[in-house]
C-alpha atoms as a PDB file:
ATOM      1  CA  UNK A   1      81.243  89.390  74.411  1.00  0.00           C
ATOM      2  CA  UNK A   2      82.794  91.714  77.242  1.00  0.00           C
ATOM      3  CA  UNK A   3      81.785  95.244  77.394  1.00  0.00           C
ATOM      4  CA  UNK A   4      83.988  97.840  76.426  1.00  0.00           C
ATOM      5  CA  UNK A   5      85.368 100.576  78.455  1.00  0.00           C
ATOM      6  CA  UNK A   6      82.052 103.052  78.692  1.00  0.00           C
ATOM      7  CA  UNK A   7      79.874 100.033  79.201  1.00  0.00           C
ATOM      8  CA  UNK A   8      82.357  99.161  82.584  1.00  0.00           C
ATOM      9  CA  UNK A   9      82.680 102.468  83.621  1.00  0.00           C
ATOM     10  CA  UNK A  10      78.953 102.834  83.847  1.00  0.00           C
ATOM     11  CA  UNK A  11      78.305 100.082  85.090  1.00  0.00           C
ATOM     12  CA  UNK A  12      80.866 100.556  88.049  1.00  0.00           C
ATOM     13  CA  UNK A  13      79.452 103.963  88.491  1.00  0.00           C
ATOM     14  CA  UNK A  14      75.975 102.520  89.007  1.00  0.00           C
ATOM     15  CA  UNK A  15      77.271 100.124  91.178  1.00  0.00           C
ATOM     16  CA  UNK A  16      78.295 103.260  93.314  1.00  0.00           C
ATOM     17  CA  UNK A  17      75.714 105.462  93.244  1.00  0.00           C
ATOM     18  CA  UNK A  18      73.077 102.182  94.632  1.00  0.00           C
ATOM     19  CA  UNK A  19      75.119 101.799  97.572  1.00  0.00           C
ATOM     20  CA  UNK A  20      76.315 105.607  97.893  1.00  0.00           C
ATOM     21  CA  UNK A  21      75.941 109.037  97.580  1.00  0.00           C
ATOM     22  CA  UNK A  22      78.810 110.655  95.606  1.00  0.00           C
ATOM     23  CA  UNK A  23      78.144 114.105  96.840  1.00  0.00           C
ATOM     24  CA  UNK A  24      78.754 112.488 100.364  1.00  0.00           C
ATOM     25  CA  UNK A  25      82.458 111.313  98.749  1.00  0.00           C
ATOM     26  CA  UNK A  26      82.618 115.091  97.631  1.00  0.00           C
ATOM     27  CA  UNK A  27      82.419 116.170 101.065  1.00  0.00           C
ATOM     28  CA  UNK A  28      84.245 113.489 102.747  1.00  0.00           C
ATOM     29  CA  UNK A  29      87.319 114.334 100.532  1.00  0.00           C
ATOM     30  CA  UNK A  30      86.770 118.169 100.843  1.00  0.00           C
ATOM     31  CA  UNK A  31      86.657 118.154 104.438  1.00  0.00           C
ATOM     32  CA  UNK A  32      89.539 115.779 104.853  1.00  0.00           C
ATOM     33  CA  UNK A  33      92.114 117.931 102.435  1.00  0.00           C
ATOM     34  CA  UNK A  34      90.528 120.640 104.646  1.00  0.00           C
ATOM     35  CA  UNK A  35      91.328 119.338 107.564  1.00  0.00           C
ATOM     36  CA  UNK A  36      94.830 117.994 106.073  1.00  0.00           C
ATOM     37  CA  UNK A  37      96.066 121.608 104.787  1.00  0.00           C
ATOM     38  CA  UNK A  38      94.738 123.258 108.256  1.00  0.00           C
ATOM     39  CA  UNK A  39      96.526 120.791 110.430  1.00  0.00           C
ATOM     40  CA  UNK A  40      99.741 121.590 108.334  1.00  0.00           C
ATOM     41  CA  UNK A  41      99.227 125.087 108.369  1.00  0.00           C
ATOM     42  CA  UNK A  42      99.069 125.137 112.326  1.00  0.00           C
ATOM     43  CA  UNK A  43     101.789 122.917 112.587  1.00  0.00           C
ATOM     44  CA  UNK A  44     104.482 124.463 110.338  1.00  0.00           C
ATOM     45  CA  UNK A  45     105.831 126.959 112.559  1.00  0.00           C
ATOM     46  CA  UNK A  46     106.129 124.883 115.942  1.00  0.00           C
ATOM     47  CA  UNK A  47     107.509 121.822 113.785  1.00  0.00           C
ATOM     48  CA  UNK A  48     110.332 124.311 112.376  1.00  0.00           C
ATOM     49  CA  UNK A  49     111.068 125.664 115.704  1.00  0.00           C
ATOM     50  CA  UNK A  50     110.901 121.617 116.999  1.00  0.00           C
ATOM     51  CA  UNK A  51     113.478 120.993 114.024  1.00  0.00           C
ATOM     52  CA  UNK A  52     115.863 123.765 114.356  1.00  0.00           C
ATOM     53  CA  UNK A  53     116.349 122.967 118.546  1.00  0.00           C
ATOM     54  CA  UNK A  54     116.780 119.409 117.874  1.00  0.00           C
ATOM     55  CA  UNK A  55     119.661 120.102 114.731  1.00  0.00           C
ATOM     56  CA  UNK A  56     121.567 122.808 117.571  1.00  0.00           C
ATOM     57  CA  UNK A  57     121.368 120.629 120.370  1.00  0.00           C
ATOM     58  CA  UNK A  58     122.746 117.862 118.153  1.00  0.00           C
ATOM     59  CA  UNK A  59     125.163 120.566 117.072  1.00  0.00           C
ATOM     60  CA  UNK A  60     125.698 121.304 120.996  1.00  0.00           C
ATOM     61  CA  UNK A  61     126.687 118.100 122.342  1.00  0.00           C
ATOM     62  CA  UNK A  62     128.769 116.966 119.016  1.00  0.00           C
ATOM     63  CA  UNK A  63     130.688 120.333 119.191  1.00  0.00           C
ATOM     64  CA  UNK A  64     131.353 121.351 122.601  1.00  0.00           C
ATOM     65  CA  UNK A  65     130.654 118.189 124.516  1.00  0.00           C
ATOM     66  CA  UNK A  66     132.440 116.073 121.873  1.00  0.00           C
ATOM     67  CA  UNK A  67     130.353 113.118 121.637  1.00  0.00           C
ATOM     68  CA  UNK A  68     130.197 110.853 118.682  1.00  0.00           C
ATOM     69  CA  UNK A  69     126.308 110.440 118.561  1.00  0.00           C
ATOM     70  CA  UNK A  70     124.081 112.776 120.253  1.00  0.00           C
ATOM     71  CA  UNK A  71     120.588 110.933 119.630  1.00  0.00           C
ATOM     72  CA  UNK A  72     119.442 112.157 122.365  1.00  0.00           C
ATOM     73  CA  UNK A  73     119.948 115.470 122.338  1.00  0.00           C
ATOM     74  CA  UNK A  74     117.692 115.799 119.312  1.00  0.00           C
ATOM     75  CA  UNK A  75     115.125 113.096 120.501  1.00  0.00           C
ATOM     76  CA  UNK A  76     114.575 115.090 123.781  1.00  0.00           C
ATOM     77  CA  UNK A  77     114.427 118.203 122.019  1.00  0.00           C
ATOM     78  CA  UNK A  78     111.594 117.203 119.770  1.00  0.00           C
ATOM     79  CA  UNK A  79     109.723 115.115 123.010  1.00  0.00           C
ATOM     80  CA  UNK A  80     109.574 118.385 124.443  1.00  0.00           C
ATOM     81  CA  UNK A  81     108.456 120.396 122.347  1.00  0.00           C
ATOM     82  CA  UNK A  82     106.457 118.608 119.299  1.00  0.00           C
ATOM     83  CA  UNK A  83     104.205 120.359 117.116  1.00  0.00           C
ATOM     84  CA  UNK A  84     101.247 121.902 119.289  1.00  0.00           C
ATOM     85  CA  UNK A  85     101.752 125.577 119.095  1.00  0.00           C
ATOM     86  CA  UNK A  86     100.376 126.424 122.651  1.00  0.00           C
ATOM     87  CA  UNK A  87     103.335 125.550 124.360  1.00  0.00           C
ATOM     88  CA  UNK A  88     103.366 125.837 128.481  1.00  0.00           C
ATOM     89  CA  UNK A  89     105.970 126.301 130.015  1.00  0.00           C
ATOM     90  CA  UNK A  90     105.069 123.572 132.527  1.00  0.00           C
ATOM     91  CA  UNK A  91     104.401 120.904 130.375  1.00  0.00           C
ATOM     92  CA  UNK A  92     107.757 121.329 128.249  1.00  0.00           C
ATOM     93  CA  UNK A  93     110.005 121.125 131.248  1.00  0.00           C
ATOM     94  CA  UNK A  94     107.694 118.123 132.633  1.00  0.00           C
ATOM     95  CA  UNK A  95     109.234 116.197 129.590  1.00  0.00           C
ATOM     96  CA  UNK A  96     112.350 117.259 129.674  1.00  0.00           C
ATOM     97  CA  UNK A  97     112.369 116.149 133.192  1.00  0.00           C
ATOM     98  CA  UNK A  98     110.940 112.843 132.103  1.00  0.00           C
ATOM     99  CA  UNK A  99     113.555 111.930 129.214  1.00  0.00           C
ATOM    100  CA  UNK A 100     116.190 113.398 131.620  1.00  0.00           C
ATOM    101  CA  UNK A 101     115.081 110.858 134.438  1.00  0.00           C
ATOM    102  CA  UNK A 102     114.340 107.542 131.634  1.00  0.00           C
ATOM    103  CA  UNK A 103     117.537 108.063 130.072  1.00  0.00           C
ATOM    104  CA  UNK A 104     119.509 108.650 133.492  1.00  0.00           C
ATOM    105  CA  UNK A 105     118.405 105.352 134.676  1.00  0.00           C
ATOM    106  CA  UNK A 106     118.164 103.386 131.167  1.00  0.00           C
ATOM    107  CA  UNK A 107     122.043 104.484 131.419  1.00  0.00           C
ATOM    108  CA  UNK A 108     122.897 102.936 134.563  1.00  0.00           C
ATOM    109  CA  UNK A 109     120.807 100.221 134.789  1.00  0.00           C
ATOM    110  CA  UNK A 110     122.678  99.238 130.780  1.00  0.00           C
ATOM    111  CA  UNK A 111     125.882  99.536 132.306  1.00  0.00           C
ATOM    112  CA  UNK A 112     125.348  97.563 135.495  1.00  0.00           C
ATOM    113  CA  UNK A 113     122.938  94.723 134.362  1.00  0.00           C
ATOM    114  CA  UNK A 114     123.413  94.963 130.355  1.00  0.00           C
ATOM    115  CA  UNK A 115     120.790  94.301 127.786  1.00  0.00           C
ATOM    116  CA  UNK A 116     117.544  92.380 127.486  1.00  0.00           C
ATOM    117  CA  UNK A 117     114.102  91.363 127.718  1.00  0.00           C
ATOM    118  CA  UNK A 118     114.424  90.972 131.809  1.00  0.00           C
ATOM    119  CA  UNK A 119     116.472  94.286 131.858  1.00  0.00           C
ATOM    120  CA  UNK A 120     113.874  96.450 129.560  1.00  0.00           C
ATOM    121  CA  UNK A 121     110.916  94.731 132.094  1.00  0.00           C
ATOM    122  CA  UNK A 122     113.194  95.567 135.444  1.00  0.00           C
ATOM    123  CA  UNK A 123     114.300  99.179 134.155  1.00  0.00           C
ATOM    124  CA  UNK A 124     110.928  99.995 133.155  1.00  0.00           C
ATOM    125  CA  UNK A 125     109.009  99.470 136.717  1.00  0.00           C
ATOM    126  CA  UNK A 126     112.320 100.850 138.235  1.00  0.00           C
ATOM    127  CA  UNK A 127     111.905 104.418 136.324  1.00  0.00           C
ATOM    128  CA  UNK A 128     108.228 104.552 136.418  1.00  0.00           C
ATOM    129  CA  UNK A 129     108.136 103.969 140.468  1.00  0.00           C
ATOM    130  CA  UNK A 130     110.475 106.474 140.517  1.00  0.00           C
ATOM    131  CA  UNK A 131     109.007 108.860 138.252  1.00  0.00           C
ATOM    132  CA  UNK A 132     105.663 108.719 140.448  1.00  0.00           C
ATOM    133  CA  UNK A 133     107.184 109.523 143.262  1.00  0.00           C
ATOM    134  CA  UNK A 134     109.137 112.576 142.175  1.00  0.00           C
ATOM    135  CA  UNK A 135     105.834 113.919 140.618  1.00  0.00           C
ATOM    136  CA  UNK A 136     102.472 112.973 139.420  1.00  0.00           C
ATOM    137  CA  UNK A 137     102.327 113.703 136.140  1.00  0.00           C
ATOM    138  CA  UNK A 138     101.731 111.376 133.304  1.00  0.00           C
ATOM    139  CA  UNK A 139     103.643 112.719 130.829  1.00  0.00           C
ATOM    140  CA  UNK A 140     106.781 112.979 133.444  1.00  0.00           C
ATOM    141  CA  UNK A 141     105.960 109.281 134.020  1.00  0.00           C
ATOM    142  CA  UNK A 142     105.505 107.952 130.656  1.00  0.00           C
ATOM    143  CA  UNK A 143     108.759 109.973 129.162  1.00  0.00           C
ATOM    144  CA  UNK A 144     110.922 108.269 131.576  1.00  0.00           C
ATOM    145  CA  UNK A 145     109.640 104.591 131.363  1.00  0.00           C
ATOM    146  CA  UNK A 146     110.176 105.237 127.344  1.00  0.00           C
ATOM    147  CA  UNK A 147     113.616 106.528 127.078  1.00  0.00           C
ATOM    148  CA  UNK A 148     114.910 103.779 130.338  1.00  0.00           C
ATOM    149  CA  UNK A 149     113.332 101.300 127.253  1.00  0.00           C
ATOM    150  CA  UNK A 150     115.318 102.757 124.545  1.00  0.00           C
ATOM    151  CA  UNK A 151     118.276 103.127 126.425  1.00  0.00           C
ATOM    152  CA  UNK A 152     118.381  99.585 127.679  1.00  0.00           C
ATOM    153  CA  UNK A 153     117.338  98.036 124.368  1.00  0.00           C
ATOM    154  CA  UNK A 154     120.089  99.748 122.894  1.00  0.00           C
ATOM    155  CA  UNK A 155     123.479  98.027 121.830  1.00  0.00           C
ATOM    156  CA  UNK A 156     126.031  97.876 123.821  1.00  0.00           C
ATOM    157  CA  UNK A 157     128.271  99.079 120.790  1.00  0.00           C
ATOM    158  CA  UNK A 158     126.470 102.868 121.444  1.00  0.00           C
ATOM    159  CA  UNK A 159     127.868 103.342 124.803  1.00  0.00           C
ATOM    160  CA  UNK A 160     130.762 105.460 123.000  1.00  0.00           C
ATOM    161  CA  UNK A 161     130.728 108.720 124.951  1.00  0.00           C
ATOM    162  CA  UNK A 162     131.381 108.172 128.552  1.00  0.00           C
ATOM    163  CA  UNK A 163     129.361 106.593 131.553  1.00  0.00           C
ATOM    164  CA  UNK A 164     126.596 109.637 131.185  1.00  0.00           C
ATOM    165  CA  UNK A 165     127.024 110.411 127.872  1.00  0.00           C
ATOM    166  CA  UNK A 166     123.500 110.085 126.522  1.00  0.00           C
ATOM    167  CA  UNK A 167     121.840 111.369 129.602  1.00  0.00           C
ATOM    168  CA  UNK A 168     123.514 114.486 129.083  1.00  0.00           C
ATOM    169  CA  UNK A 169     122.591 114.719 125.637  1.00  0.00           C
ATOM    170  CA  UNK A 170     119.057 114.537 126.887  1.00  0.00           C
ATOM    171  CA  UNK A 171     119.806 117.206 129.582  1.00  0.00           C
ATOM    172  CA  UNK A 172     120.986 119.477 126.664  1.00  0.00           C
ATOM    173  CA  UNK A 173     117.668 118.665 124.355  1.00  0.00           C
ATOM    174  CA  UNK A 174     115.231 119.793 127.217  1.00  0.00           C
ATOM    175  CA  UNK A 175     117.291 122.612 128.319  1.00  0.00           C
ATOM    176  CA  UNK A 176     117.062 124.275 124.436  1.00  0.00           C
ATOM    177  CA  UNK A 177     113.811 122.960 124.365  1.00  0.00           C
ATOM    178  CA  UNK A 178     112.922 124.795 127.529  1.00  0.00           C
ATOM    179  CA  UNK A 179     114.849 127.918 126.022  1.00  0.00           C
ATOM    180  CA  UNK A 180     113.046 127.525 122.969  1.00  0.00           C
ATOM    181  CA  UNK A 181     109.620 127.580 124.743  1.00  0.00           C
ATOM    182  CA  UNK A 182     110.458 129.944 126.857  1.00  0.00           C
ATOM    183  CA  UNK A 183     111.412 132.669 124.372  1.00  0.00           C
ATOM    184  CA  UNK A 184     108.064 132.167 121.809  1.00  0.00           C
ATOM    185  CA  UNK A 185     105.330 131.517 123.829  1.00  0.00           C
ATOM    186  CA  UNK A 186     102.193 129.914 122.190  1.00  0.00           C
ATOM    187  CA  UNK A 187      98.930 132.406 121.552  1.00  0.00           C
ATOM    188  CA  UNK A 188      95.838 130.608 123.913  1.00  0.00           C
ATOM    189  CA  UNK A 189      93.458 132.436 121.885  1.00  0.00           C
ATOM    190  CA  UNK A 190      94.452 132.546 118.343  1.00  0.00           C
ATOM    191  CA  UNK A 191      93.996 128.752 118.235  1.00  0.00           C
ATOM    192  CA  UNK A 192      90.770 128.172 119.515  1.00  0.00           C
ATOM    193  CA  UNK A 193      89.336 131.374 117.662  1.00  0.00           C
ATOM    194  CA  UNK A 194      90.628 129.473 114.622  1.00  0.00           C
ATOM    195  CA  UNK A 195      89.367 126.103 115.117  1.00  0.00           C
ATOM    196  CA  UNK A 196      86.192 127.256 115.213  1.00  0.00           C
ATOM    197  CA  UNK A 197      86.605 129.769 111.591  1.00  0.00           C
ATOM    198  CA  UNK A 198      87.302 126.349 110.182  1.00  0.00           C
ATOM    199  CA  UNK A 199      84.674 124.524 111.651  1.00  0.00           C
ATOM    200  CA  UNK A 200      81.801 126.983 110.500  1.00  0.00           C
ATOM    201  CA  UNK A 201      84.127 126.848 106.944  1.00  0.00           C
ATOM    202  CA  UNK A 202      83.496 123.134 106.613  1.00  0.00           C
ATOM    203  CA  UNK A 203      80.348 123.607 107.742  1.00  0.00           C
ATOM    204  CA  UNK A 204      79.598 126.160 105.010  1.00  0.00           C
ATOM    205  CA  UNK A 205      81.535 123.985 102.439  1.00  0.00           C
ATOM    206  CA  UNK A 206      79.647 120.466 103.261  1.00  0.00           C
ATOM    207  CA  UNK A 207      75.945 122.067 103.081  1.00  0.00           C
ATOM    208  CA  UNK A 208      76.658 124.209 100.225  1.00  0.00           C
ATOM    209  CA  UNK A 209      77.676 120.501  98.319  1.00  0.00           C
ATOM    210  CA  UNK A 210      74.834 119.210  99.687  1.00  0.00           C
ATOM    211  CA  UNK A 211      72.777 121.700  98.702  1.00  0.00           C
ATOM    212  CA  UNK A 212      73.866 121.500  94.460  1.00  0.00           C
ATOM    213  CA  UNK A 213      71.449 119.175  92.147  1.00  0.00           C
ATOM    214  CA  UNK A 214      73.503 116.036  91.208  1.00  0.00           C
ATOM    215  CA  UNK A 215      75.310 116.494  88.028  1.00  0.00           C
ATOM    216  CA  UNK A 216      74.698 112.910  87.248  1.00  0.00           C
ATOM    217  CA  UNK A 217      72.296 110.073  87.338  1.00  0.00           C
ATOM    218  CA  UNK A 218      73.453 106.931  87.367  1.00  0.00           C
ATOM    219  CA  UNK A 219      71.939 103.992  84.870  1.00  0.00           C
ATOM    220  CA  UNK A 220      72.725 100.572  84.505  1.00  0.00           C
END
């Protein structure tokens, strides 16, 4: 005869509480939908600023450059800035300098040599040389061997708005982007003085668990 459902579920819950703790599942959960709402929280404003320059410089390029499908324009937007909320200056316009640079080259190199697995190898070691020599940064570097890769592995089909079309799509991404970080300027000090409210808060919140009798005992 099979047990029925209260028999199962206590049996299962014994099961659990031999090889665990559940007020250590309390905690873990707690802390994570902590962590979870914070990380939204912080990112909110920066991802809506991210969103709205990457829908205008889509808007930009389809309107008054009249091209058919300004990926780029949006995709180097949101490269540039992303969703930290300290935004430098420096680090934005090393980007947009990057996906400027990959997509420049992905561009030509497409046009001259075409598409494929020996063209997305070739462009790639030709825009990362080049990207280390211009500067030394690793973002600059990796942002152009990236967007050559996209570029190059893109159809052929795509190539619908002139010889530079998609590079300047890019150029008009980083440019709002650049505008956008340049006119709201992250706070250095609200977000470390925060990160560490919520780290004594989860502190708080996993001892006080801790600290509460179990509210039950588990039996076979």
């Amino acid at each position: 005869m099979s047990p029925g459902p209260g028999r199962a579920a206590r049996l299962v819950a014994a099961a659990v509480g031999r090889g665990t703790d559940v007020r250590r599942w309390r905690v873990l959960l707690r802390v994570q939908a902590r962590q979870g709402s914070r990380r939204v929280r912080d990112a909110f404003v920066p991802v809506l600023t991210a969103a709205l320059a990457a829908g205008l410089a889509y808007l930009v390029s389809a309107s008054l450059l009249g091209h058919q499908l300004p990926l780029f324009a949006g995709v180097a937007a949101w490269v540039c800035l992303g969703f930290n909320p300290d935004r430098q200056l420096r680090r934005v316009a090393e980007m947009g300098a990057g996906v400027t640079l990959g997509v420049g080259l992905g561009e030509i190199f497409a046009l001259l040599f075409g598409s494929g697995p020996v063209q997305v190898a070739a462009v790639l070691l030709i825009s990362a040389l080049t990207a280390r020599f211009l500067d030394g940064g690793q973002l600059f570097t990796t942002q152009a061997g990236v967007q050559s890769i996209v570029v190059v592995a893109m159809p052929a089909a795509m190539f619908t708005d002139g010889a530079v079309g998609r590079w300047s799509d890019a150029l008009v991404g980083a440019a709002l982007a650049l505008l956008v970080a340049a006119l709201l300027p992250g706070d250095v000090v609200r977000r470390p003085r925060r990160m560490g409210q919520a780290v004594i808060g989860e502190l708080a919140t996993m001892l006080g668990t801790l600290a509460r009798p179990r509210s039950w005992t588990s039996r076979a």
